[in-house]
Amino acid sequence: KAGVTQTPRYLIKTRGQQVTLSCSPISGHRSVSWYQQTPGQGLQFLFEYFSETQRNKGNFPGRFSGRQFSNSRSEMNVSTLELGDSALYLCASSMTGWAEETQYFGPGTRLLVL
Amino acid sequence: GENVEQHPSTLSVQEGDSAVIKCTYSDSASNYFPWYKQELGKGPQLIIDIRSNVGEKKDQRIAVTLNKTAKHFSLHITETQPEDSAVYFCAASIEGDMRFGAGTRLTVKP
């Protein structure tokens, strides 16, 4: 079974721009979660989607948004980029996203904001 | 919300020794506790997990223990090998909202 894939793997943007990242979950998985990983803050939960609906949301500003398509693929968008948005963005998928379910991570998209 | 603390932040051991990483969590409703290993340039990979109705779980050289009363859980790696060198994260999950510890950088010296 193919794992979680994320595109692009690397991205360089400038302040004020916007960016869209893509995540394809493991086949059959309907829950997709997004995380931001930085050296200072560690792994922080952004949001989780299930059946095209945002079900959980972390403590991030409204500049961070996402969506999920009917095939469970998900995108996240960051508008008006700031230097502090430089990070590794990870997505993880699971069957239903319920509490005791294993999440499988993709390799991440490394975003650098100049 | 849930808060997960992880110690130590760095750990260096000799090959063949054991390594122990400890985590505490704040919300007693947390019921799923996975451990992830992250190698350079890769996403975290699940290495072992434990659910709240279990006290201990073992998989070859890796074991995890959970003390629900004290709200802490630990990862034990025995007979460490250089390829165990990585960053390890613990996490606690409530209703699909997973909170991670800050990570432990484990170095296994040959």
Short mmCIF file of C-alpha atoms in Angstrom, two decimals:
data_model
loop_
_atom_site.label_atom_id
_atom_site.label_comp_id
_atom_site.label_asym_id
_atom_site.label_seq_id
_atom_site.Cartn_x
_atom_site.Cartn_y
_atom_site.Cartn_z
CA LYS A 1 0.00 0.00 0.00
CA ALA A 2 1.39 3.41 -0.92
CA GLY A 3 2.09 5.73 1.98
CA VAL A 4 1.05 9.31 2.53
CA THR A 5 2.41 11.58 -0.16
CA GLN A 6 2.92 15.32 0.02
CA THR A 7 3.70 17.80 -2.71
CA PRO A 8 5.75 19.77 -3.19
CA ARG A 9 8.59 18.59 -0.96
CA TYR A 10 10.32 21.97 -0.87
CA LEU A 11 9.05 25.47 -1.40
CA ILE A 12 10.53 28.95 -1.19
CA LYS A 13 8.21 31.94 -0.93
CA THR A 14 8.51 35.58 0.05
CA ARG A 15 6.63 37.43 2.76
CA GLY A 16 3.11 38.38 1.80
CA GLN A 17 2.67 35.60 -0.73
CA GLN A 18 0.31 32.70 -0.29
CA VAL A 19 1.03 29.00 -0.63
CA THR A 20 -0.95 25.79 -1.15
CA LEU A 21 0.33 22.40 -0.03
CA SER A 22 -1.14 19.08 -1.03
CA CYS A 23 -1.53 15.77 0.77
CA SER A 24 -2.72 12.41 -0.57
CA PRO A 25 -3.64 10.00 2.23
CA ILE A 26 -3.20 6.25 2.28
CA SER A 27 -5.86 4.60 0.16
CA GLY A 28 -8.99 4.02 2.24
CA HIS A 29 -8.07 6.60 4.87
CA ARG A 30 -10.65 9.33 5.27
CA SER A 31 -9.10 11.46 7.97
CA VAL A 32 -6.27 13.87 7.21
CA SER A 33 -4.53 15.96 9.84
CA TRP A 34 -2.02 18.74 9.29
CA TYR A 35 0.86 19.70 11.56
CA GLN A 36 3.48 22.40 11.61
CA GLN A 37 6.94 21.41 12.83
CA THR A 38 9.53 23.99 13.85
CA PRO A 39 12.67 23.69 16.00
CA GLY A 40 11.24 26.11 18.55
CA GLN A 41 7.64 24.95 18.83
CA GLY A 42 7.93 21.29 17.89
CA LEU A 43 4.98 19.53 16.30
CA GLN A 44 1.82 21.57 16.48
CA PHE A 45 -1.62 20.46 15.34
CA LEU A 46 -3.20 22.67 12.68
CA PHE A 47 -6.47 20.97 11.76
CA GLU A 48 -8.10 17.69 10.86
CA TYR A 49 -10.49 16.89 8.04
CA PHE A 50 -12.85 14.00 7.69
CA SER A 51 -15.33 13.52 4.86
CA GLU A 52 -14.61 16.98 3.49
CA THR A 53 -15.40 18.65 6.82
CA GLN A 54 -13.02 20.26 9.27
CA ARG A 55 -13.56 18.36 12.47
CA ASN A 56 -10.81 19.68 14.75
CA LYS A 57 -8.75 22.83 14.72
CA GLY A 58 -5.58 23.84 16.55
CA ASN A 59 -4.61 27.26 17.76
CA PHE A 60 -3.44 28.90 14.54
CA PRO A 61 -4.56 32.19 12.94
CA GLY A 62 -7.14 32.30 10.19
CA ARG A 63 -4.36 32.70 7.59
CA PHE A 64 -4.05 28.93 7.83
CA SER A 65 -6.87 27.10 6.13
CA GLY A 66 -7.51 23.79 4.51
CA ARG A 67 -9.95 21.69 2.63
CA GLN A 68 -10.56 18.08 1.76
CA PHE A 69 -11.87 16.67 -1.47
CA SER A 70 -14.25 13.80 -2.04
CA ASN A 71 -11.32 11.45 -2.74
CA SER A 72 -9.90 12.37 0.73
CA ARG A 73 -6.98 14.32 -0.71
CA SER A 74 -6.38 17.47 1.25
CA GLU A 75 -4.83 20.85 0.70
CA MET A 76 -3.74 23.48 3.16
CA ASN A 77 -3.32 27.12 2.33
CA VAL A 78 -1.37 29.81 4.10
CA SER A 79 -2.12 33.36 3.06
CA THR A 80 -0.03 36.48 3.65
CA LEU A 81 3.06 34.50 4.55
CA GLU A 82 5.24 35.62 7.44
CA LEU A 83 8.87 34.73 8.17
CA GLY A 84 7.68 32.69 11.14
CA ASP A 85 5.69 30.42 8.85
CA SER A 86 8.95 28.79 7.73
CA ALA A 87 8.55 25.21 8.87
CA LEU A 88 8.10 21.60 7.90
CA TYR A 89 4.41 20.98 7.23
CA LEU A 90 3.35 17.41 7.80
CA CYS A 91 0.15 15.69 7.02
CA ALA A 92 -0.99 12.42 8.55
CA SER A 93 -3.81 10.12 7.59
CA SER A 94 -5.89 7.54 9.42
CA MET A 95 -8.98 5.51 8.71
CA THR A 96 -11.46 7.57 10.68
CA GLY A 97 -9.37 9.86 12.87
CA TRP A 98 -10.90 8.64 16.10
CA ALA A 99 -8.92 8.86 19.30
CA GLU A 100 -7.31 5.43 19.39
CA GLU A 101 -6.37 5.21 15.77
CA THR A 102 -2.86 5.21 14.36
CA GLN A 103 -1.87 8.16 12.23
CA TYR A 104 0.60 7.72 9.39
CA PHE A 105 2.73 10.67 8.41
CA GLY A 106 3.93 11.83 5.05
CA PRO A 107 7.48 13.10 4.43
CA GLY A 108 6.43 16.73 4.78
CA THR A 109 6.74 19.91 2.77
CA ARG A 110 9.56 22.17 3.84
CA LEU A 111 8.51 25.80 3.42
CA LEU A 112 11.01 28.62 3.57
CA VAL A 113 9.69 32.17 3.71
CA LEU A 114 12.17 34.90 2.79
CA GLY B 1 -6.16 21.47 26.31
CA GLU B 2 -3.76 18.59 26.55
CA ASN B 3 -0.15 19.32 27.42
CA VAL B 4 2.58 16.73 26.89
CA GLU B 5 6.01 17.06 28.44
CA GLN B 6 8.92 14.89 27.32
CA HIS B 7 12.29 14.23 28.94
CA PRO B 8 15.16 14.24 28.31
CA SER B 9 15.56 16.51 25.31
CA THR B 10 18.82 14.80 24.35
CA LEU B 11 20.10 11.35 25.22
CA SER B 12 23.40 9.77 24.31
CA VAL B 13 24.09 6.07 24.94
CA GLN B 14 26.65 3.49 23.97
CA GLU B 15 25.66 0.84 21.49
CA GLY B 16 24.12 -2.08 23.36
CA ASP B 17 22.92 0.02 26.29
CA SER B 18 19.28 0.75 27.05
CA ALA B 19 17.54 4.09 26.49
CA VAL B 20 14.50 5.39 28.35
CA ILE B 21 12.40 8.39 27.37
CA LYS B 22 9.62 9.65 29.61
CA CYS B 23 6.48 11.67 28.94
CA THR B 24 3.75 13.11 31.11
CA TYR B 25 0.35 14.32 30.03
CA SER B 26 -2.17 16.59 31.66
CA ASP B 27 -5.62 15.47 30.49
CA SER B 28 -6.85 12.25 32.05
CA ALA B 29 -9.25 11.82 29.09
CA SER B 30 -6.32 11.04 26.78
CA ASN B 31 -6.65 7.44 25.71
CA TYR B 32 -4.10 6.78 22.98
CA PHE B 33 -0.34 7.19 23.29
CA PRO B 34 1.83 6.64 20.23
CA TRP B 35 5.58 6.99 19.91
CA TYR B 36 7.15 8.21 16.70
CA LYS B 37 10.70 8.10 15.37
CA GLN B 38 11.80 10.84 13.00
CA GLU B 39 14.95 10.56 10.97
CA LEU B 40 16.55 13.47 9.20
CA GLY B 41 14.54 14.63 6.20
CA LYS B 42 11.64 12.29 6.88
CA GLY B 43 8.24 12.46 8.49
CA PRO B 44 7.62 10.79 11.87
CA GLN B 45 7.13 7.03 11.74
CA LEU B 46 5.09 5.16 14.29
CA ILE B 47 7.23 2.70 16.23
CA ILE B 48 4.86 1.59 18.98
CA ASP B 49 1.63 2.71 20.57
CA ILE B 50 -0.40 1.92 23.65
CA ARG B 51 -4.03 2.42 24.53
CA SER B 52 -5.37 3.47 27.89
CA ASN B 53 -6.69 0.04 28.80
CA VAL B 54 -3.20 -1.49 28.60
CA GLY B 55 -0.31 -1.01 31.02
CA GLU B 56 2.58 -2.30 28.95
CA LYS B 57 3.33 -3.31 25.39
CA LYS B 58 6.46 -4.78 23.86
CA ASP B 59 7.69 -5.20 20.31
CA GLN B 60 11.12 -6.83 20.05
CA ARG B 61 13.62 -4.30 21.49
CA ILE B 62 11.00 -1.61 22.09
CA ALA B 63 8.56 -1.41 24.97
CA VAL B 64 6.16 1.20 26.26
CA THR B 65 4.65 1.45 29.73
CA LEU B 66 1.67 3.54 30.79
CA ASN B 67 0.73 4.68 34.27
CA LYS B 68 -2.72 6.26 33.99
CA THR B 69 -2.88 7.22 37.66
CA ALA B 70 0.33 9.22 37.46
CA LYS B 71 -0.40 10.27 33.86
CA HIS B 72 2.95 9.28 32.49
CA PHE B 73 4.24 6.85 29.90
CA SER B 74 7.72 5.76 28.89
CA LEU B 75 9.56 4.33 25.93
CA HIS B 76 12.24 1.74 26.56
CA ILE B 77 14.72 0.69 23.89
CA THR B 78 17.03 -2.19 24.76
CA GLU B 79 20.24 -3.27 23.03
CA THR B 80 20.46 0.03 21.20
CA GLN B 81 22.03 0.16 17.76
CA PRO B 82 23.46 3.11 15.77
CA GLU B 83 20.41 3.01 13.49
CA ASP B 84 18.24 3.84 16.51
CA SER B 85 19.75 7.33 16.41
CA ALA B 86 16.90 9.74 15.62
CA VAL B 87 14.45 12.12 17.25
CA TYR B 88 11.69 10.38 19.20
CA PHE B 89 8.31 11.97 19.91
CA CYS B 90 5.65 10.88 22.34
CA ALA B 91 2.05 11.96 21.86
CA ALA B 92 -1.28 11.83 23.65
CA SER B 93 -4.57 11.83 21.82
CA ILE B 94 -8.08 12.91 22.74
CA GLU B 95 -10.84 12.51 20.16
CA GLY B 96 -8.38 12.64 17.29
CA ASP B 97 -6.61 15.76 18.54
CA MET B 98 -3.03 14.61 19.01
CA ARG B 99 -0.57 16.61 21.10
CA PHE B 100 3.13 15.90 20.87
CA GLY B 101 6.02 16.13 23.26
CA ALA B 102 8.96 18.33 22.29
CA GLY B 103 11.06 15.37 21.19
CA THR B 104 14.18 13.56 22.37
CA ARG B 105 17.27 13.42 20.21
CA LEU B 106 18.78 9.99 20.79
CA THR B 107 22.37 9.35 19.75
CA VAL B 108 23.74 5.82 19.89
CA LYS B 109 27.52 5.79 19.81
CA PRO B 110 29.15 2.75 18.20
#
